Coordinates of C-alpha atoms and ligand atoms in Angstrom, one line a residue:
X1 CA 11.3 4.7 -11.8
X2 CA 9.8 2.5 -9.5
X3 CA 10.6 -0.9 -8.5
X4 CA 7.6 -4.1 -8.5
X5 CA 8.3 -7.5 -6.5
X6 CA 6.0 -10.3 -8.3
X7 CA 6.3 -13.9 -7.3
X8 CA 5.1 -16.6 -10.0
X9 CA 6.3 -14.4 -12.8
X10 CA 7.0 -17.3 -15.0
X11 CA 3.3 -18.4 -16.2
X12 CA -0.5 -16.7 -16.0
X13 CA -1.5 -13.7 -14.0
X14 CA 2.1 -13.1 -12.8
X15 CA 3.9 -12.9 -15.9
X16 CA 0.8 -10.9 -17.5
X17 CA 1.4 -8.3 -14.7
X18 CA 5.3 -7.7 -15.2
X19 CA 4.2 -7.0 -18.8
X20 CA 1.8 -4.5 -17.3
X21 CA 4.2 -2.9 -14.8
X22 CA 7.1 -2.6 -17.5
X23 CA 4.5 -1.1 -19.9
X24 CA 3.1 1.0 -17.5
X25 CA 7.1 2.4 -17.0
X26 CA 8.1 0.1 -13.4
X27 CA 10.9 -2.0 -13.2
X28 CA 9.8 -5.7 -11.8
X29 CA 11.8 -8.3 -9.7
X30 CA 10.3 -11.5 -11.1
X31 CA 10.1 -14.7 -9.4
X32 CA 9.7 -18.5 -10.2
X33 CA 11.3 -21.9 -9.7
X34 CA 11.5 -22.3 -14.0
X35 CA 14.9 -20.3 -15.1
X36 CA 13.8 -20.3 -18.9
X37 CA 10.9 -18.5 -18.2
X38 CA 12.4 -16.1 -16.5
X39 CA 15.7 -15.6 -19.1
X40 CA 12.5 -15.5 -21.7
X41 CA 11.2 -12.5 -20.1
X42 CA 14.2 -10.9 -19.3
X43 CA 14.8 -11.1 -23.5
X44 CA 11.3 -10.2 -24.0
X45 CA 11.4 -7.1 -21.9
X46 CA 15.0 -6.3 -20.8
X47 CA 17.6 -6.6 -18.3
X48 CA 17.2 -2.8 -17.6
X49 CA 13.7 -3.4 -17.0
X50 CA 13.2 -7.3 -15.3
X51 CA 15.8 -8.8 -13.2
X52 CA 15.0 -12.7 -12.5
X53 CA 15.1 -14.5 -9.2
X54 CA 14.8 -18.3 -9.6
X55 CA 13.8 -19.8 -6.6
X56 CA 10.9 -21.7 -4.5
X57 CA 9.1 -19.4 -2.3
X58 CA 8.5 -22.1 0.0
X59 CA 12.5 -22.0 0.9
X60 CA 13.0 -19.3 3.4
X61 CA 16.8 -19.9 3.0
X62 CA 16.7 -19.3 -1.2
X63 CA 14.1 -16.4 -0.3
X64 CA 17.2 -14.7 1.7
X65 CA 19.6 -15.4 -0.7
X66 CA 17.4 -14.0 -3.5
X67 CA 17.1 -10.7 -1.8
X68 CA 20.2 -10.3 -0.4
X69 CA 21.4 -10.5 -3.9
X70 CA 19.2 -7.7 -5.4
X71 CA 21.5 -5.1 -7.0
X72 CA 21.2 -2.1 -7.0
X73 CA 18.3 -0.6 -8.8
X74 CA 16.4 -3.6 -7.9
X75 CA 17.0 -3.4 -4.4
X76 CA 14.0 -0.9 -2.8
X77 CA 10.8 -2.7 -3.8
X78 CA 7.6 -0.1 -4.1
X79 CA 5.4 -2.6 -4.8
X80 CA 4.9 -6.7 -3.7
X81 CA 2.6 -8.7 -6.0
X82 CA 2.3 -11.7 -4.2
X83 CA 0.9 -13.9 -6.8
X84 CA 2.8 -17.2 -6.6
X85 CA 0.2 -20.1 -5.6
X86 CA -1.5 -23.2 -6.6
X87 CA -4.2 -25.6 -6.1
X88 CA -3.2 -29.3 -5.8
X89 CA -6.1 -31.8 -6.5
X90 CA -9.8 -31.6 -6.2
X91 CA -10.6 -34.5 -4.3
X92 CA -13.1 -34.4 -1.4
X93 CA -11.6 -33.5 2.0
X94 CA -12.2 -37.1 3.1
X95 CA -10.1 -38.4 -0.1
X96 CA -7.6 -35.8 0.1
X97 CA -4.1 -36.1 -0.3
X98 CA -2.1 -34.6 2.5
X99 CA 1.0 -33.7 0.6
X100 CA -1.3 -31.7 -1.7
X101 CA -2.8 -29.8 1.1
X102 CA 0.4 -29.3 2.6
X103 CA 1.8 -28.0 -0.7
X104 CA -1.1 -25.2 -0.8
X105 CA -0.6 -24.5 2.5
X106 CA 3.2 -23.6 2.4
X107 CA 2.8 -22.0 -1.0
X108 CA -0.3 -19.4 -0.9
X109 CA -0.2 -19.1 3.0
X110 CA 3.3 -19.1 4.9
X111 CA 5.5 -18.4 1.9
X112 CA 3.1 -15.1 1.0
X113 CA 3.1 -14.4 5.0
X114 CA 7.0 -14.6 5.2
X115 CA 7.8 -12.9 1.9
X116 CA 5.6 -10.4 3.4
X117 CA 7.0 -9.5 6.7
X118 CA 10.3 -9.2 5.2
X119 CA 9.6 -6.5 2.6
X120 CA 7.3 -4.7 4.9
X121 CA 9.9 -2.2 6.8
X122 CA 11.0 -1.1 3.0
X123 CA 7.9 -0.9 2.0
X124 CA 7.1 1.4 5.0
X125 CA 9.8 3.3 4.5
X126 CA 9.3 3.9 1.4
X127 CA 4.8 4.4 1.8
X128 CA 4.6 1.6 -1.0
X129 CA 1.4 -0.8 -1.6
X130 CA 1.2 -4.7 -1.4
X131 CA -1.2 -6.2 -3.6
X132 CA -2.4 -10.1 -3.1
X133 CA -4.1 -12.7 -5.3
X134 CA -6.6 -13.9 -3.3
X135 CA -9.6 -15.4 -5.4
X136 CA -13.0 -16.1 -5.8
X137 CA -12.9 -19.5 -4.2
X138 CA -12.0 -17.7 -0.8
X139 CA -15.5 -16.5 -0.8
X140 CA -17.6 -19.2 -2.7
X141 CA -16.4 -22.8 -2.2
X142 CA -17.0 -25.7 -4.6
X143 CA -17.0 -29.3 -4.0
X144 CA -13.1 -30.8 -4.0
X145 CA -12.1 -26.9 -3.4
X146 CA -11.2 -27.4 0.7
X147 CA -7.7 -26.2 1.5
X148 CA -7.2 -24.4 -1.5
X149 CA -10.3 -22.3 -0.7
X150 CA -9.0 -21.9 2.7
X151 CA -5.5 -20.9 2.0
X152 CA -7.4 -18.0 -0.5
X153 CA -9.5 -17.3 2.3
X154 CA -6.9 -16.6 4.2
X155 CA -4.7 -14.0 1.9
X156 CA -8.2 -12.1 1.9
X157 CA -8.5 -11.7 5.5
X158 CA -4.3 -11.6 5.8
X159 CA -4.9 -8.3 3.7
X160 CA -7.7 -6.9 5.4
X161 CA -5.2 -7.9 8.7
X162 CA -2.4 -5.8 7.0
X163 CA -4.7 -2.9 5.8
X164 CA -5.6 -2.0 9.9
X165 CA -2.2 -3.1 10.8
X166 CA -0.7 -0.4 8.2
X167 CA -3.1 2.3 8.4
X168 CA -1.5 5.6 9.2
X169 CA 1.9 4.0 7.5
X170 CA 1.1 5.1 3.9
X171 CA 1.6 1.8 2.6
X172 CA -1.5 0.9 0.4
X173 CA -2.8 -2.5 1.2
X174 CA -5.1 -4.3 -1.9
X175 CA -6.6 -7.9 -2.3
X176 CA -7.7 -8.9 -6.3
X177 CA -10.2 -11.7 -5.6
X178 CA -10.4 -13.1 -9.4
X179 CA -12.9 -15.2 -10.8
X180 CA -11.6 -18.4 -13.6
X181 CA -8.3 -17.3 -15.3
X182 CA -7.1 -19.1 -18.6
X183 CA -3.6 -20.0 -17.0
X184 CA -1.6 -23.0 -15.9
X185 CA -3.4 -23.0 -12.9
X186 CA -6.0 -26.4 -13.8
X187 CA -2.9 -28.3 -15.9
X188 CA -0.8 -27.6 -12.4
X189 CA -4.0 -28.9 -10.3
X190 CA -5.0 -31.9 -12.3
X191 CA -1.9 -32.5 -14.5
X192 CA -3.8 -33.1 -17.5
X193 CA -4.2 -30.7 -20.3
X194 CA -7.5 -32.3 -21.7
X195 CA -9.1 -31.4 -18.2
X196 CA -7.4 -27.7 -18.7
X197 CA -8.5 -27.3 -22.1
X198 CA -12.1 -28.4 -21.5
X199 CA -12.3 -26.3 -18.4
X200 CA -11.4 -22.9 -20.3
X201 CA -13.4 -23.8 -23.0
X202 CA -16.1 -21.7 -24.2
X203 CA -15.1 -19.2 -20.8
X204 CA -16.1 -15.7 -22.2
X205 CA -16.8 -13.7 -19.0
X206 CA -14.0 -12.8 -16.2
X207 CA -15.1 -12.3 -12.8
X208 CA -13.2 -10.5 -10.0
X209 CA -15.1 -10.4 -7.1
X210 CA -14.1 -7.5 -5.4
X211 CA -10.5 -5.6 -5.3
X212 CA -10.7 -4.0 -2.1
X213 CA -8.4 -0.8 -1.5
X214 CA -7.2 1.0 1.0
X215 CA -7.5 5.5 1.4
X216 CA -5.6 7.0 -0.7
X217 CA -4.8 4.1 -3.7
X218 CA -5.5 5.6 -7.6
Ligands
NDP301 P1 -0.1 -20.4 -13.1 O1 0.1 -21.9 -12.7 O2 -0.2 -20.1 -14.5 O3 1.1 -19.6 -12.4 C1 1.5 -19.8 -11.1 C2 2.8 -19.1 -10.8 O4 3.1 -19.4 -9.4 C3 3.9 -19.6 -11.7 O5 4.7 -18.6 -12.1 C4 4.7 -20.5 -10.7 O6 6.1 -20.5 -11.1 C5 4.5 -19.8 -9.4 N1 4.7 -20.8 -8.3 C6 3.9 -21.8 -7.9 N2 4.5 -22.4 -6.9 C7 5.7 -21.8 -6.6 C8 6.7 -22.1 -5.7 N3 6.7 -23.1 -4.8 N4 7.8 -21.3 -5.8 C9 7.9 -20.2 -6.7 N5 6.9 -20.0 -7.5 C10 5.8 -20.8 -7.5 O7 -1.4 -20.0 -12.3 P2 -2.1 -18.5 -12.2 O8 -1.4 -17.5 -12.9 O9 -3.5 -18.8 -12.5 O10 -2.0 -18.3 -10.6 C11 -1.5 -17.1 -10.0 C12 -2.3 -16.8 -8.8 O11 -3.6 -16.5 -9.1 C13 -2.3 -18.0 -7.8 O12 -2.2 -17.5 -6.5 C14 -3.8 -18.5 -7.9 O13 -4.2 -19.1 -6.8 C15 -4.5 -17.2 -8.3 N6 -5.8 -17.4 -8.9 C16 -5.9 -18.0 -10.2 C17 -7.1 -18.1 -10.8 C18 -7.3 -18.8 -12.1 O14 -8.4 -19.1 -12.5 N7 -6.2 -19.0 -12.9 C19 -8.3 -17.5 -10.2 C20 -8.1 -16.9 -8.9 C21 -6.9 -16.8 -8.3 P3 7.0 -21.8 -11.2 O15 6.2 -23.0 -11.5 O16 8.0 -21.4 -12.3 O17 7.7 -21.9 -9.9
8X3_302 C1 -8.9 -20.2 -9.0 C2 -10.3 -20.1 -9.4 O1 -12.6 -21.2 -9.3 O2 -10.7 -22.5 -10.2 O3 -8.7 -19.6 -7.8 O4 -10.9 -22.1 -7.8 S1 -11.1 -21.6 -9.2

């Protein structure tokens, strides 16, 4: 049985893809800063099956901790989902808060980039795949979208980085650029569940821009 790493496992596109993984027969390490979530899932799906890491992916320190105290069976990752991210705000560059942007920053750039590079001579070893959430808004910017947009430009080109960086490794390098998303991403950005619930509304089509793959994935 394989074994899946997946940060923000407690809430939208990364708790949907445990359930995928474990349906589809993988084991998942599932990450998130809320503990309920994550002792939910483990009930939902099984300690045999999910084994929950509560911590912030912006703490390096935690991030050691939490893999250092993989056990075994949980230990040699096949597969990193780096999923954990956020948009803060949507105010215009020039109104922009800088906490916010620093928030984004350390979440969907240097926490993914550090994760990353510490998995990657495992994942080598063992000619496993990465995948990254980049989105849309990496590619087609909207007003109030600024360093959110960049820090998803960024795990684009960060993958197409790793993909030459990798070739001839066997490690199988893949970016999911997705379109709007019914999650907790716009209560998270705007803290209001009236601007979440008005957003989504009505939403029938997905878009995913482009999933771009490397030789060799099926
Ligand atoms: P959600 O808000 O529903 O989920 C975000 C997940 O990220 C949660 O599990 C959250 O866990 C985790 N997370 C956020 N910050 C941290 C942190 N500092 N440390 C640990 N975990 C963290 O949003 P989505 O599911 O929509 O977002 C998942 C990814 O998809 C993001 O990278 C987002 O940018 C991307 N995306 C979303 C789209 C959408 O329309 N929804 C479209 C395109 C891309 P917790 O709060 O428990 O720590
Ligand atoms: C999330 C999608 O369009 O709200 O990446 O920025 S969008």
């Amino acid at each position: 049985m394989k074994t899946a790493f997946v940060t923000g496992a407690t809430a939208g596109i990364g708790i949907a893809t445990v359930r995928r993984l474990v349906a589809d027969g993988w084991r998942c390490v599932a990450t998130g800063r809320r503990q309920e979530r994550l002792d939910a899932l483990v009930a939902e799906l099984g300690a045999d099956k999910v084994l929950p890491l509560c911590f912030d992916v912006r703490d390096t320190a935690a991030l050691d901790a939490a893999l250092a105290s993989l056990p075994e069976g949980f230990r040699d990752i096949d597969l990193l989902v780096n999923n954990a991210g956020l948009a803060q705000g949507l105010s215009a560059a020039q109104n922009a808060n800088l906490d916010d942007w620093q928030t984004m920053i350390d979440t969907n750039i240097t926490a993914m980039v550090v994760l990353t590079r510490k998995l990657l001579p495992q994942l080598i070893e063992r000619k496993g795949a990465i995948i990254a959430i980049g989105s849309v808004a990496g590619s087609y910017i909207y007003p109030g979208g600024n360093v959110y947009a960049g820090s998803k430009a960024f795990v684009n080109h960060f993958t197409l980085a790793l993909r030459a960086d990798l070739h001839g490794t066997g490690v199988r390098v893949t970016s999911i650029e997705p379109g709007m998303v019914e999650t907790e991403f716009t209560l998270v950005r705007t803290g209001s569940q009236e601007a979440s619930d008005s957003l989504y509304r009505g939403v029938g089509l997905r878009a995913c821009r482009r999933i771009s793959t490397s030789t060799g994935w099926n």
